[in-house]
Amino acid sequence: MPKVRKTVLNRVEGEIQLKLVWEKGKVKDAFIIAPNFRGFEFILEEKPALDALVINPRICGICGHAHLIATTKAIENLYENAGLKIDVPKNAKLIRDITLGAEIIQNHLRWFYMFVMPDFLKLEKSKKLKDFEPIKGYKWQKAVDFSSRIVKVIAIFGGQWPHTSYSVPGGVVCDPTTFDLTEAKSIVDSVVGFAQQEIFGMDIEDYLSVSSEEEYLKKSKNSDLKKFIFMCKKHQLDHAGKSYHRFLTVCDMEYAFSKGITKKKRRNFYVEKVREIDSYSYLTENGFSFDKNRYSWAKAVRYNGLPYETSPLSRRINSREKLFINLLKHYRDSYMVRMWARIDEIARMLYAMKMWIESIKPSEPFYIPPPADIKEISGKGVGLCEAARGSLIHQLTVEKGIIKKYNIITPSTWNLGPRCEKYLSPAEKAITGIDSQLKAEMILRSFDVCSVCTTH
Amino acid sequence: MSKIKKTKEERKKEIIKAACRLFAKKGYYNTTIPDIAEELGMSVGNLYNYFHSKEELAKYIMQYSSKLLGDEIRKINEENISTKEKIYKIVRKFFEIGQEQPELIEYFLRVFLSNREVFEEGCEGFLCVQEVVTELMLFLEEGARKGELRQQDFFPAFVTLMGPLGGMVFLQGENVLPKKPIEYSDELAENIWRALKAD
Amino acid sequence: MKTLLWIQGLSCNGNTQSLLNAENPFFYEIFQKIKLIYHPSFSYRENLQTIIKKVKEEKIKINFLVVEGAVTSDKRFHKIGDYSVAQILEILKDRADYIIAAGNCASFGNIPATFSHNPDVTGLQFRFVQKEGFFPPDFKTRSGYPVINIPGCPMHPAWFTQTITALLEGKKVILDQFNRPKELFMYLPHDGCTRNEYFEWKVESEEFGHKEGCLFYNLGCRGPMTHAPCNKILWNRISSKTRAGMPCIGCTEFNFPLRENFFETKKNMGIPEEVPLGVSKRAYITITGVAKTLKNKRLMVKLEETD
Ligand code: SF4
Ligand code: SF4
């Protein structure tokens, strides 16, 4: 008889429950339960469209900024579909990228040091890791310092983090001086210093040209990434936690990554091929249902009928990043590779942030007023954005400036949603076959679990 | 103290009346401070105790009338009645003041509006007539907030309200009105109400 | 050592994230003075069920119970293990010296309380303006304080850390009518905003994207009508929304998400429906009339072009 055990997962954003079906010491089936629901899409109905800029960041306290950008883009797309394209100034696009980059770095730092490393404290039970102890450990404290420092960049341009609504259709609200830019740059530089010293053990530009595991291990000094790789190997996490080996990325970021989908080959992404399936979700076409087989507030999302992982790893693969193409060949989409891609992104984003800041021209505009009042606009819009955890899609229908329908598909819905009739979700799939409860939880965490986004 | 002060205020009122009369009769530029002193049977030196210049006097008259009318509209604003009733009362009050102190209205039309250069400094824009404008703003804002008046910008609403009143006084000045302006008060108020009310 | 237990209801976890940004004291410094017995994001050995059991058996004492997120008893919409957040509060409410509502959701219900399919959502002691929260209006913890509200969406980390520090040091924390620490929430974001001169002289922004201009008249700024020290204790110790150019949306107030058109000032006949706190509409109109006619030339040009 298979045994079923349900556990509550800590150290994730919000609450997730994991129900595992065990047979002969291995996970036979896994259910990821997202039990909490606030109803954002319902709350948005009948609100003025621009109010979504204020409501939506509040979906998530750790990646709310991505929700703001997706909302802005969805409304800009609505204008475009109504025949009134907004020419967003170059400066505004750059600032949006910079602040999004800062949020992503913040997320990855907190996620790695606060949510992931404590698992190894349990696994290793050795004194060697005491620097990683929550609250007391030196490394844990540094992660707090530098993740808080990088979001100061968002405060420079957007006034605060979390939860600003500084990006609006037509651009951004700020008008920075040269010295705001130099301060932002200095903040990035100090985080680069931390990343080189502690995380990568080498200059980040050199790191970014590394193309294989051997090369990295050879070139880098003692570093947390190196430590992490060794621990993964020691505990066989380098090959565990494989999912579908299919990757999705919905938009580009200059200097950082490109969009696309990769199954065997890389192809273009078309938003029309995205479908949500509610057969295991409490949310249904006509409201709610709490039938026995339904187990999550999230819906299953499929691209062309298939589950895809969306994540920093997806971004690396869709950008044909050599290091990760090589890692994938060797380990496929395992725990270690998925995690490495997240850590790797800290370097990539820091580098890109510097380039973006350099490109801003303070004397040129940061905002242009949209060509018509939103109250005159009706139609549909889609906003695509790459958030810390992967692809984020916002879709809205508006009548004379009022929201009639709003749909949000978060990265966590892609990765951690429930199954559909044919397929488990990518994270459920990655957990099956694992032989320990702790490792099952670790693999789940490798998707950087955010329950508040999963269900919103 | 208060007795003396009161007398001073009263004295100022008399000066205003005399000045208004002369400005209307001889024109602003042709009237001098000595003319006004003579009209009042007062020494020129003494008059300078009250006003240092003709310009100062001219501005003071505007402020004085604005305060007078402003206070009256304020009383109406504070009454607990409908916006429509308020319009009726404001219009009537305006003509009442015109009847009691015709020189003030006359002054407004013939001096204030036609010699704007005099009022350039210290009386830019609406400053001299601040009280009236403030009260009318409050009145219009409240009417729109309650949904009794149609939402619009302040200026068109303001002109719709004040324009007809000025027009009536002008026609009276030209001696073409068969009846006294106050007798048209309700009809005019109805017109203004219909123009401003919410659909 | 005093202890703190943190639980989450319907929330975005933004208050936890905001708290991680704390400086003076830093997050890890405050938790060297207080023992963090449980926090869903940071605990890795403890689990809440066991802790609750130990609290019931009086093996663990709670000094500070911090709640982030709105409360519901409907387990279909929110669960922590097998408990509803309401059940956990029932168990813990008389076993904590202080209960602190961290953020607007726990204070007033906020966005989750506007979800019409779950009408059961409330703040701890308020539901928007009404004292109809999860706890009755006269509820007090054993220290004699009602639930201490630290609203804001999210709360500023310093508002939280300073309140805790003051309480730890045995200082009296005076609360306002919404049970917010008075000495924080007696300020308005308007106090100290870099756009203050533009407000005074009525130089109003017509559009976003400029350092110059005040956001009050056209763009919906709630700075003069909101209680929060955002321009005194800066955000991320760097700036604030209004400094950057974003109108204050009044996120520390009980009615924050009930308003509509955040980027627009509601006006009647061109006159703002709401005027700064403490000022009558008559006074506001008088002052603005004067300010508009007497121009401040320095404010009429781009800052770079001033003398
Ligand atoms: S922008 Fe807002 S907070 Fe700043 S001065 Fe204007 S009204 Fe006050
Ligand atoms: S400025 Fe206003 S909206 Fe921004 S944090 Fe302060 S109170 Fe909230």
CSV table of C-alpha atoms in Angstrom, one decimal, chain A residues 230-368:
chain,number,residue,atom,x,y,z
A,230,PHE,CA,30.4,20.1,-4.3
A,231,MET,CA,27.6,19.6,-1.9
A,232,CYS,CA,25.2,18.8,-4.7
A,233,LYS,CA,27.5,16.2,-6.0
A,234,LYS,CA,28.1,14.7,-2.5
A,235,HIS,CA,24.4,14.3,-2.0
A,236,GLN,CA,23.6,13.1,-5.6
A,237,LEU,CA,21.6,16.3,-6.3
A,238,ASP,CA,23.6,16.9,-9.5
A,239,HIS,CA,21.5,14.3,-11.2
A,240,ALA,CA,18.3,14.4,-9.2
A,241,GLY,CA,15.2,16.5,-9.7
A,242,LYS,CA,14.9,16.3,-13.4
A,243,SER,CA,11.8,17.6,-15.0
A,244,TYR,CA,10.6,17.8,-18.6
A,245,HIS,CA,13.6,19.3,-20.2
A,246,ARG,CA,11.4,21.9,-21.8
A,247,PHE,CA,12.0,25.6,-21.3
A,248,LEU,CA,10.0,28.7,-21.9
A,249,THR,CA,11.0,32.4,-21.8
A,250,VAL,CA,8.5,35.1,-22.9
A,251,CYS,CA,10.6,38.2,-23.4
A,252,ASP,CA,14.1,39.6,-24.1
A,253,MET,CA,16.3,41.7,-21.9
A,254,GLU,CA,19.2,43.3,-23.7
A,255,TYR,CA,22.6,42.1,-22.3
A,256,ALA,CA,20.8,39.4,-20.2
A,257,PHE,CA,18.7,36.9,-22.2
A,258,SER,CA,16.5,36.2,-25.1
A,259,LYS,CA,13.0,34.8,-25.4
A,260,GLY,CA,11.9,31.6,-27.0
A,261,ILE,CA,10.8,28.1,-26.2
A,262,THR,CA,13.1,25.1,-26.2
A,263,LYS,CA,11.8,21.5,-26.6
A,264,LYS,CA,14.5,19.8,-28.6
A,265,LYS,CA,15.2,22.9,-30.6
A,266,ARG,CA,14.7,26.5,-29.9
A,267,ARG,CA,11.7,28.1,-31.4
A,268,ASN,CA,9.7,31.4,-31.2
A,269,PHE,CA,7.2,31.9,-28.5
A,270,TYR,CA,3.6,32.7,-29.3
A,271,VAL,CA,1.4,33.8,-26.5
A,272,GLU,CA,-1.7,32.4,-28.3
A,273,LYS,CA,-0.4,28.9,-27.6
A,274,VAL,CA,-0.6,29.4,-23.9
A,275,ARG,CA,-3.6,27.6,-22.3
A,276,GLU,CA,-4.8,27.2,-18.7
A,277,ILE,CA,-6.5,24.0,-17.7
A,278,ASP,CA,-8.6,23.9,-14.5
A,279,SER,CA,-9.4,20.2,-14.1
A,280,TYR,CA,-7.5,20.1,-10.8
A,281,SER,CA,-8.0,23.6,-9.7
A,282,TYR,CA,-10.5,25.1,-7.3
A,283,LEU,CA,-10.9,27.8,-9.8
A,284,THR,CA,-13.2,26.9,-12.7
A,285,GLU,CA,-14.6,28.5,-15.7
A,286,ASN,CA,-17.7,29.5,-13.8
A,287,GLY,CA,-16.4,30.2,-10.3
A,288,PHE,CA,-15.2,27.8,-7.7
A,289,SER,CA,-15.4,24.1,-7.1
A,290,PHE,CA,-14.1,22.1,-4.2
A,291,ASP,CA,-14.6,18.6,-5.7
A,292,LYS,CA,-12.5,15.9,-4.2
A,293,ASN,CA,-9.9,15.6,-7.1
A,294,ARG,CA,-9.2,19.3,-7.1
A,295,TYR,CA,-6.3,20.3,-4.8
A,296,SER,CA,-4.9,23.7,-5.6
A,297,TRP,CA,-5.9,27.3,-6.2
A,298,ALA,CA,-3.5,27.4,-9.2
A,299,LYS,CA,-4.5,26.3,-12.6
A,300,ALA,CA,-2.3,24.1,-14.9
A,301,VAL,CA,-0.6,26.1,-17.7
A,302,ARG,CA,0.5,24.5,-20.9
A,303,TYR,CA,2.2,25.7,-24.0
A,304,ASN,CA,0.9,23.9,-27.1
A,305,GLY,CA,-0.6,21.4,-24.7
A,306,LEU,CA,2.7,20.6,-22.9
A,307,PRO,CA,4.1,21.6,-19.5
A,308,TYR,CA,7.2,23.8,-19.6
A,309,GLU,CA,9.6,25.0,-17.0
A,310,THR,CA,10.1,28.7,-16.9
A,311,SER,CA,13.0,29.9,-14.8
A,312,PRO,CA,16.5,31.4,-14.9
A,313,LEU,CA,17.5,28.1,-16.4
A,314,SER,CA,15.0,28.5,-19.2
A,315,ARG,CA,16.4,31.9,-19.8
A,316,ARG,CA,19.9,30.5,-20.1
A,317,ILE,CA,18.8,27.8,-22.4
A,318,ASN,CA,16.8,30.0,-24.7
A,319,SER,CA,19.7,32.4,-24.9
A,320,ARG,CA,21.9,29.4,-25.9
A,321,GLU,CA,24.3,30.1,-23.1
A,322,LYS,CA,27.3,27.8,-23.6
A,323,LEU,CA,27.9,27.0,-20.0
A,324,PHE,CA,24.3,25.8,-19.5
A,325,ILE,CA,24.0,24.0,-22.8
A,326,ASN,CA,27.0,22.0,-21.6
A,327,LEU,CA,25.6,21.5,-18.1
A,328,LEU,CA,22.3,20.3,-19.6
A,329,LYS,CA,24.1,17.8,-21.8
A,330,HIS,CA,25.8,16.3,-18.8
A,331,TYR,CA,23.2,16.5,-16.0
A,332,ARG,CA,19.9,17.5,-17.9
A,333,ASP,CA,17.6,19.8,-15.9
A,334,SER,CA,18.6,18.6,-12.5
A,335,TYR,CA,18.4,20.2,-9.1
A,336,MET,CA,22.0,21.4,-9.4
A,337,VAL,CA,21.7,22.9,-12.9
A,338,ARG,CA,18.4,24.6,-12.1
A,339,MET,CA,19.9,26.2,-9.0
A,340,TRP,CA,23.1,27.1,-10.6
A,341,ALA,CA,21.2,29.0,-13.3
A,342,ARG,CA,19.6,31.1,-10.6
A,343,ILE,CA,22.9,31.9,-8.9
A,344,ASP,CA,24.4,32.6,-12.3
A,345,GLU,CA,21.8,35.2,-13.0
A,346,ILE,CA,23.1,37.3,-10.2
A,347,ALA,CA,26.2,37.9,-12.2
A,348,ARG,CA,24.4,38.4,-15.5
A,349,MET,CA,22.0,40.9,-14.1
A,350,LEU,CA,24.7,42.9,-12.3
A,351,TYR,CA,26.6,43.1,-15.5
A,352,ALA,CA,23.5,44.2,-17.5
A,353,MET,CA,22.5,46.7,-14.9
A,354,LYS,CA,25.8,48.5,-15.3
A,355,MET,CA,25.3,48.6,-19.1
A,356,TRP,CA,21.8,49.9,-18.7
A,357,ILE,CA,22.7,52.6,-16.3
A,358,GLU,CA,25.5,53.7,-18.6
A,359,SER,CA,23.0,54.1,-21.5
A,360,ILE,CA,20.6,56.5,-19.8
A,361,LYS,CA,20.6,60.1,-21.0
A,362,PRO,CA,19.3,62.3,-18.3
A,363,SER,CA,18.5,65.2,-20.6
A,364,GLU,CA,16.1,63.1,-22.7
A,365,PRO,CA,12.5,62.3,-21.6
A,366,PHE,CA,11.5,59.6,-19.2
A,367,TYR,CA,7.8,59.8,-19.9
A,368,ILE,CA,5.5,60.7,-22.8
